[in-house]
Amino acid sequence: GAGVSQSPSNKVTEKGKDVELRCDPISGHTALYWYRQRLGQGLEFLIYFQGNSAPDKSGLPSDRFSAERTGESVSTLTIQRTQQEDSAVYLCASSLDSSEMRQYFGPGTRLTVL
Amino acid sequence: KNQVEQSPQSLIILEGKNCTLQCNYTVSPFSNLRWYKQDTGRGPVSLTIMTFSENTKSNGRYTATLDADTKQSSLHITASQLSDSASYICVVSSGGGADGLTFGKGTHLIIQP
């Protein structure tokens, strides 16, 4: 079966532009997570979706970041007015539900803001 | 503040040798500890997950240990192979959603032929 997929794999944008990153979780996984991984840094939690519950946005670094999820499928992470410090790999992961310990990660989207 | 410290930051060993990576944590409450392998340019892949009651778990040539009293974990790699070259990330969960996860910065392992 297919794993978690993300698109695009690489994105180069100019400072001030908006970007949208997409995540397709594993079918049937109700929990979906977004993380950011800056060069040389550990993973940072951004946002978490569980079924139809309100998302946990506690990790979003600023109001320029937002995410949506359609039901229990695709999720989109949007970064408005990108800044150079937004440059990072953005990783998406899914799991069967919030109590399932094993998360399956996508390959990530490498975002470069010039 | 919950923290996960990994050591060494980087490690280079010869193919066929064994190595041990360390993870010390100050996370409370504790639910479980996970080790991930992340190949360059790829997402992390789960190696082991251990709860409080488990003190060792193996996955092929990877063996993780957990001492919940001293809040230490190790990942031992036996008979290393070139494909083991990767970053190894220790993650400690306090339970609940993703905001209960504390990530280490990883150990970058290079296996030389």
mmCIF file of C-alpha atoms in Angstrom:
data_model
loop_
_atom_site.group_PDB
_atom_site.id
_atom_site.type_symbol
_atom_site.label_atom_id
_atom_site.label_comp_id
_atom_site.label_asym_id
_atom_site.label_seq_id
_atom_site.Cartn_x
_atom_site.Cartn_y
_atom_site.Cartn_z
ATOM 1 C CA GLY A 1 0.000 0.000 0.000
ATOM 2 C CA ALA A 2 1.045 3.593 -0.545
ATOM 3 C CA GLY A 3 2.735 5.475 2.239
ATOM 4 C CA VAL A 4 2.424 9.146 3.132
ATOM 5 C CA SER A 5 3.091 11.335 0.130
ATOM 6 C CA GLN A 6 3.938 15.019 0.017
ATOM 7 C CA SER A 7 4.151 17.542 -2.767
ATOM 8 C CA PRO A 8 6.035 19.312 -4.031
ATOM 9 C CA SER A 9 9.281 17.630 -3.030
ATOM 10 C CA ASN A 10 11.127 20.920 -3.439
ATOM 11 C CA LYS A 11 9.859 24.490 -3.490
ATOM 12 C CA VAL A 12 11.888 27.629 -4.053
ATOM 13 C CA THR A 13 10.070 30.896 -3.523
ATOM 14 C CA GLU A 14 10.784 34.557 -3.081
ATOM 15 C CA LYS A 15 10.433 36.279 0.246
ATOM 16 C CA GLY A 16 6.924 37.620 0.694
ATOM 17 C CA LYS A 17 5.209 35.038 -1.506
ATOM 18 C CA ASP A 18 2.627 32.539 -0.236
ATOM 19 C CA VAL A 19 3.238 28.784 -0.528
ATOM 20 C CA GLU A 20 1.029 25.724 -0.175
ATOM 21 C CA LEU A 21 2.379 22.333 0.801
ATOM 22 C CA ARG A 22 0.312 19.204 0.382
ATOM 23 C CA CYS A 23 0.174 15.972 2.354
ATOM 24 C CA ASP A 24 -1.664 12.775 1.419
ATOM 25 C CA PRO A 25 -1.795 10.520 4.497
ATOM 26 C CA ILE A 26 -2.122 6.761 4.487
ATOM 27 C CA SER A 27 -5.708 5.781 3.742
ATOM 28 C CA GLY A 28 -7.641 5.147 6.935
ATOM 29 C CA HIS A 29 -5.306 7.118 9.168
ATOM 30 C CA THR A 30 -7.360 9.591 11.151
ATOM 31 C CA ALA A 31 -4.442 11.440 12.759
ATOM 32 C CA LEU A 32 -2.230 13.752 10.706
ATOM 33 C CA TYR A 33 0.736 15.794 11.887
ATOM 34 C CA TRP A 34 2.863 18.539 10.372
ATOM 35 C CA TYR A 35 6.456 19.110 11.499
ATOM 36 C CA ARG A 36 9.231 21.472 10.484
ATOM 37 C CA GLN A 37 12.886 20.465 10.364
ATOM 38 C CA ARG A 38 15.368 23.274 10.028
ATOM 39 C CA LEU A 39 18.925 22.508 8.966
ATOM 40 C CA GLY A 40 20.819 21.001 11.888
ATOM 41 C CA GLN A 41 17.792 21.178 14.173
ATOM 42 C CA GLY A 42 15.378 18.644 15.598
ATOM 43 C CA LEU A 43 11.834 18.211 14.409
ATOM 44 C CA GLU A 44 9.410 20.940 15.509
ATOM 45 C CA PHE A 45 5.742 20.108 15.901
ATOM 46 C CA LEU A 46 3.463 22.492 13.994
ATOM 47 C CA ILE A 47 -0.118 21.238 13.914
ATOM 48 C CA TYR A 48 -2.125 18.065 14.517
ATOM 49 C CA PHE A 49 -5.453 16.865 13.123
ATOM 50 C CA GLN A 50 -7.465 14.050 14.691
ATOM 51 C CA GLY A 51 -10.615 13.035 12.844
ATOM 52 C CA ASN A 52 -13.204 15.785 12.855
ATOM 53 C CA SER A 53 -11.954 17.363 16.079
ATOM 54 C CA ALA A 54 -10.608 20.894 16.129
ATOM 55 C CA PRO A 55 -6.917 20.791 15.191
ATOM 56 C CA ASP A 56 -4.183 21.328 17.755
ATOM 57 C CA LYS A 57 -2.452 24.449 16.437
ATOM 58 C CA SER A 58 -0.212 24.973 19.436
ATOM 59 C CA GLY A 59 2.992 24.519 17.429
ATOM 60 C CA LEU A 60 2.330 27.037 14.683
ATOM 61 C CA PRO A 61 5.101 29.661 14.943
ATOM 62 C CA SER A 62 3.060 32.639 13.727
ATOM 63 C CA ASP A 63 -0.263 33.625 12.199
ATOM 64 C CA ARG A 64 1.362 33.368 8.787
ATOM 65 C CA PHE A 65 1.076 29.598 9.129
ATOM 66 C CA SER A 66 -2.215 27.780 8.692
ATOM 67 C CA ALA A 67 -3.333 24.296 7.774
ATOM 68 C CA GLU A 68 -6.485 22.622 6.634
ATOM 69 C CA ARG A 69 -7.576 19.056 6.307
ATOM 70 C CA THR A 70 -10.465 17.756 4.252
ATOM 71 C CA GLY A 71 -12.200 15.120 6.336
ATOM 72 C CA GLU A 72 -9.686 12.390 7.027
ATOM 73 C CA SER A 73 -7.721 12.827 3.819
ATOM 74 C CA VAL A 74 -5.521 15.450 2.247
ATOM 75 C CA SER A 75 -4.025 18.264 4.271
ATOM 76 C CA THR A 76 -2.578 21.555 3.077
ATOM 77 C CA LEU A 77 -0.081 23.658 5.029
ATOM 78 C CA THR A 78 -0.083 27.298 3.899
ATOM 79 C CA ILE A 79 2.631 29.801 4.697
ATOM 80 C CA GLN A 80 1.758 33.396 3.873
ATOM 81 C CA ARG A 81 4.288 36.159 3.209
ATOM 82 C CA THR A 82 7.191 33.746 3.493
ATOM 83 C CA GLN A 83 10.354 34.797 5.295
ATOM 84 C CA GLN A 84 13.862 33.430 4.917
ATOM 85 C CA GLU A 85 13.634 31.782 8.345
ATOM 86 C CA ASP A 86 10.761 29.666 6.985
ATOM 87 C CA SER A 87 13.313 27.754 4.909
ATOM 88 C CA ALA A 88 13.190 24.182 6.162
ATOM 89 C CA VAL A 89 11.966 20.696 5.359
ATOM 90 C CA TYR A 90 8.283 20.355 6.176
ATOM 91 C CA LEU A 91 7.359 16.800 7.132
ATOM 92 C CA CYS A 92 3.914 15.276 7.347
ATOM 93 C CA ALA A 93 3.103 12.127 9.283
ATOM 94 C CA SER A 94 -0.035 10.085 9.831
ATOM 95 C CA SER A 95 -1.139 7.420 12.268
ATOM 96 C CA LEU A 96 -4.220 5.270 12.727
ATOM 97 C CA ASP A 97 -5.427 7.506 15.525
ATOM 98 C CA SER A 98 -4.034 9.652 18.294
ATOM 99 C CA SER A 99 -3.483 6.651 20.543
ATOM 100 C CA GLU A 100 -1.462 4.823 17.891
ATOM 101 C CA MET A 101 2.180 5.318 18.733
ATOM 102 C CA ARG A 102 3.603 4.582 15.322
ATOM 103 C CA GLN A 103 3.694 7.551 12.992
ATOM 104 C CA TYR A 104 4.457 7.127 9.333
ATOM 105 C CA PHE A 105 6.335 10.024 7.807
ATOM 106 C CA GLY A 106 6.245 11.365 4.285
ATOM 107 C CA PRO A 107 9.435 12.292 2.401
ATOM 108 C CA GLY A 108 9.017 15.981 3.204
ATOM 109 C CA THR A 109 8.916 19.182 1.186
ATOM 110 C CA ARG A 110 12.133 21.184 1.125
ATOM 111 C CA LEU A 111 11.197 24.874 1.154
ATOM 112 C CA THR A 112 13.783 27.476 0.262
ATOM 113 C CA VAL A 113 12.873 31.140 0.652
ATOM 114 C CA LEU A 114 15.223 33.455 -1.214
ATOM 115 C CA LYS B 1 11.012 22.180 30.248
ATOM 116 C CA ASN B 2 10.934 18.795 28.506
ATOM 117 C CA GLN B 3 14.205 18.026 26.770
ATOM 118 C CA VAL B 4 15.789 15.175 24.845
ATOM 119 C CA GLU B 5 19.570 15.183 24.515
ATOM 120 C CA GLN B 6 21.343 12.868 22.121
ATOM 121 C CA SER B 7 24.992 11.972 21.917
ATOM 122 C CA PRO B 8 27.239 11.908 20.119
ATOM 123 C CA GLN B 9 26.175 14.606 17.681
ATOM 124 C CA SER B 10 27.938 12.709 14.909
ATOM 125 C CA LEU B 11 29.805 9.437 14.628
ATOM 126 C CA ILE B 12 31.940 7.774 11.986
ATOM 127 C CA ILE B 13 32.648 4.047 12.170
ATOM 128 C CA LEU B 14 33.952 1.370 9.833
ATOM 129 C CA GLU B 15 31.588 -1.044 8.152
ATOM 130 C CA GLY B 16 31.068 -4.162 10.227
ATOM 131 C CA LYS B 17 31.721 -2.476 13.557
ATOM 132 C CA ASN B 18 29.160 -2.012 16.313
ATOM 133 C CA CYS B 19 28.108 1.313 17.786
ATOM 134 C CA THR B 20 25.857 2.691 20.496
ATOM 135 C CA LEU B 21 23.935 5.942 20.385
ATOM 136 C CA GLN B 22 22.710 7.617 23.566
ATOM 137 C CA CYS B 23 19.528 9.470 24.443
ATOM 138 C CA ASN B 24 18.937 11.197 27.782
ATOM 139 C CA TYR B 25 15.635 12.817 28.505
ATOM 140 C CA THR B 26 13.880 14.999 31.034
ATOM 141 C CA VAL B 27 10.278 14.514 29.969
ATOM 142 C CA SER B 28 7.369 14.226 32.334
ATOM 143 C CA PRO B 29 5.023 12.519 32.307
ATOM 144 C CA PHE B 30 6.566 9.695 30.313
ATOM 145 C CA SER B 31 4.489 7.596 27.948
ATOM 146 C CA ASN B 32 6.900 6.022 25.483
ATOM 147 C CA LEU B 33 10.253 6.462 23.771
ATOM 148 C CA ARG B 34 10.825 6.035 20.056
ATOM 149 C CA TRP B 35 13.879 5.755 17.868
ATOM 150 C CA TYR B 36 13.658 6.842 14.243
ATOM 151 C CA LYS B 37 16.096 6.473 11.358
ATOM 152 C CA GLN B 38 16.168 9.298 8.856
ATOM 153 C CA ASP B 39 18.042 8.826 5.603
ATOM 154 C CA THR B 40 19.264 11.990 3.921
ATOM 155 C CA GLY B 41 16.403 13.645 2.057
ATOM 156 C CA ARG B 42 13.814 11.233 3.438
ATOM 157 C CA GLY B 43 11.266 11.276 6.233
ATOM 158 C CA PRO B 44 11.994 9.496 9.537
ATOM 159 C CA VAL B 45 11.193 5.791 9.751
ATOM 160 C CA SER B 46 10.277 4.192 13.062
ATOM 161 C CA LEU B 47 12.785 1.640 14.406
ATOM 162 C CA THR B 48 11.488 0.891 17.909
ATOM 163 C CA ILE B 49 8.867 2.099 20.351
ATOM 164 C CA MET B 50 9.196 1.308 24.061
ATOM 165 C CA THR B 51 6.816 1.941 26.898
ATOM 166 C CA PHE B 52 7.708 2.348 30.555
ATOM 167 C CA SER B 53 7.628 -1.389 31.256
ATOM 168 C CA GLU B 54 9.928 -2.362 28.399
ATOM 169 C CA ASN B 55 13.663 -2.136 28.894
ATOM 170 C CA THR B 56 14.869 -3.634 25.633
ATOM 171 C CA LYS B 57 13.493 -4.068 22.153
ATOM 172 C CA SER B 58 15.144 -5.310 18.982
ATOM 173 C CA ASN B 59 14.503 -4.708 15.314
ATOM 174 C CA GLY B 60 16.970 -6.741 13.293
ATOM 175 C CA ARG B 61 20.454 -5.399 13.947
ATOM 176 C CA TYR B 62 19.035 -2.522 15.999
ATOM 177 C CA THR B 63 18.547 -2.983 19.744
ATOM 178 C CA ALA B 64 17.131 -0.227 21.909
ATOM 179 C CA THR B 65 17.323 -0.145 25.684
ATOM 180 C CA LEU B 66 15.402 1.973 28.120
ATOM 181 C CA ASP B 67 16.175 2.775 31.749
ATOM 182 C CA ALA B 68 13.157 4.718 32.961
ATOM 183 C CA ASP B 69 14.743 5.281 36.367
ATOM 184 C CA THR B 70 17.773 7.136 35.005
ATOM 185 C CA LYS B 71 15.797 8.428 31.991
ATOM 186 C CA GLN B 72 18.280 7.074 29.518
ATOM 187 C CA SER B 73 17.948 5.104 26.318
ATOM 188 C CA SER B 74 20.484 3.686 23.931
ATOM 189 C CA LEU B 75 20.331 2.375 20.388
ATOM 190 C CA HIS B 76 22.889 -0.311 19.606
ATOM 191 C CA ILE B 77 23.678 -1.159 16.014
ATOM 192 C CA THR B 78 25.391 -4.496 15.424
ATOM 193 C CA ALA B 79 27.591 -5.325 12.445
ATOM 194 C CA SER B 80 27.017 -1.969 10.788
ATOM 195 C CA GLN B 81 26.327 -1.729 7.072
ATOM 196 C CA LEU B 82 26.790 1.155 4.668
ATOM 197 C CA SER B 83 22.995 1.547 4.539
ATOM 198 C CA ASP B 84 22.999 2.370 8.252
ATOM 199 C CA SER B 85 24.434 5.793 7.403
ATOM 200 C CA ALA B 86 21.662 8.154 8.498
ATOM 201 C CA SER B 87 20.464 10.378 11.309
ATOM 202 C CA TYR B 88 19.000 8.596 14.305
ATOM 203 C CA ILE B 89 16.376 10.557 16.204
ATOM 204 C CA CYS B 90 15.178 9.865 19.731
ATOM 205 C CA VAL B 91 11.637 10.999 20.515
ATOM 206 C CA VAL B 92 9.949 10.894 23.911
ATOM 207 C CA SER B 93 6.185 11.043 24.254
ATOM 208 C CA SER B 94 4.219 12.411 27.178
ATOM 209 C CA GLY B 95 1.082 10.877 25.701
ATOM 210 C CA GLY B 96 -1.792 12.635 24.005
ATOM 211 C CA GLY B 97 -1.389 14.387 20.681
ATOM 212 C CA ALA B 98 1.687 15.449 18.801
ATOM 213 C CA ASP B 99 2.347 18.340 21.160
ATOM 214 C CA GLY B 100 3.306 15.697 23.719
ATOM 215 C CA LEU B 101 6.318 14.665 21.637
ATOM 216 C CA THR B 102 9.789 15.962 22.405
ATOM 217 C CA PHE B 103 12.362 15.378 19.692
ATOM 218 C CA GLY B 104 16.105 15.059 20.050
ATOM 219 C CA LYS B 105 18.326 16.696 17.438
ATOM 220 C CA GLY B 106 19.603 13.356 16.287
ATOM 221 C CA THR B 107 22.937 11.600 15.899
ATOM 222 C CA HIS B 108 24.417 11.690 12.424
ATOM 223 C CA LEU B 109 26.011 8.296 11.753
ATOM 224 C CA ILE B 110 28.386 7.664 8.876
ATOM 225 C CA ILE B 111 29.502 4.139 8.026
ATOM 226 C CA GLN B 112 32.756 4.015 6.069
ATOM 227 C CA PRO B 113 33.750 1.058 3.889
#
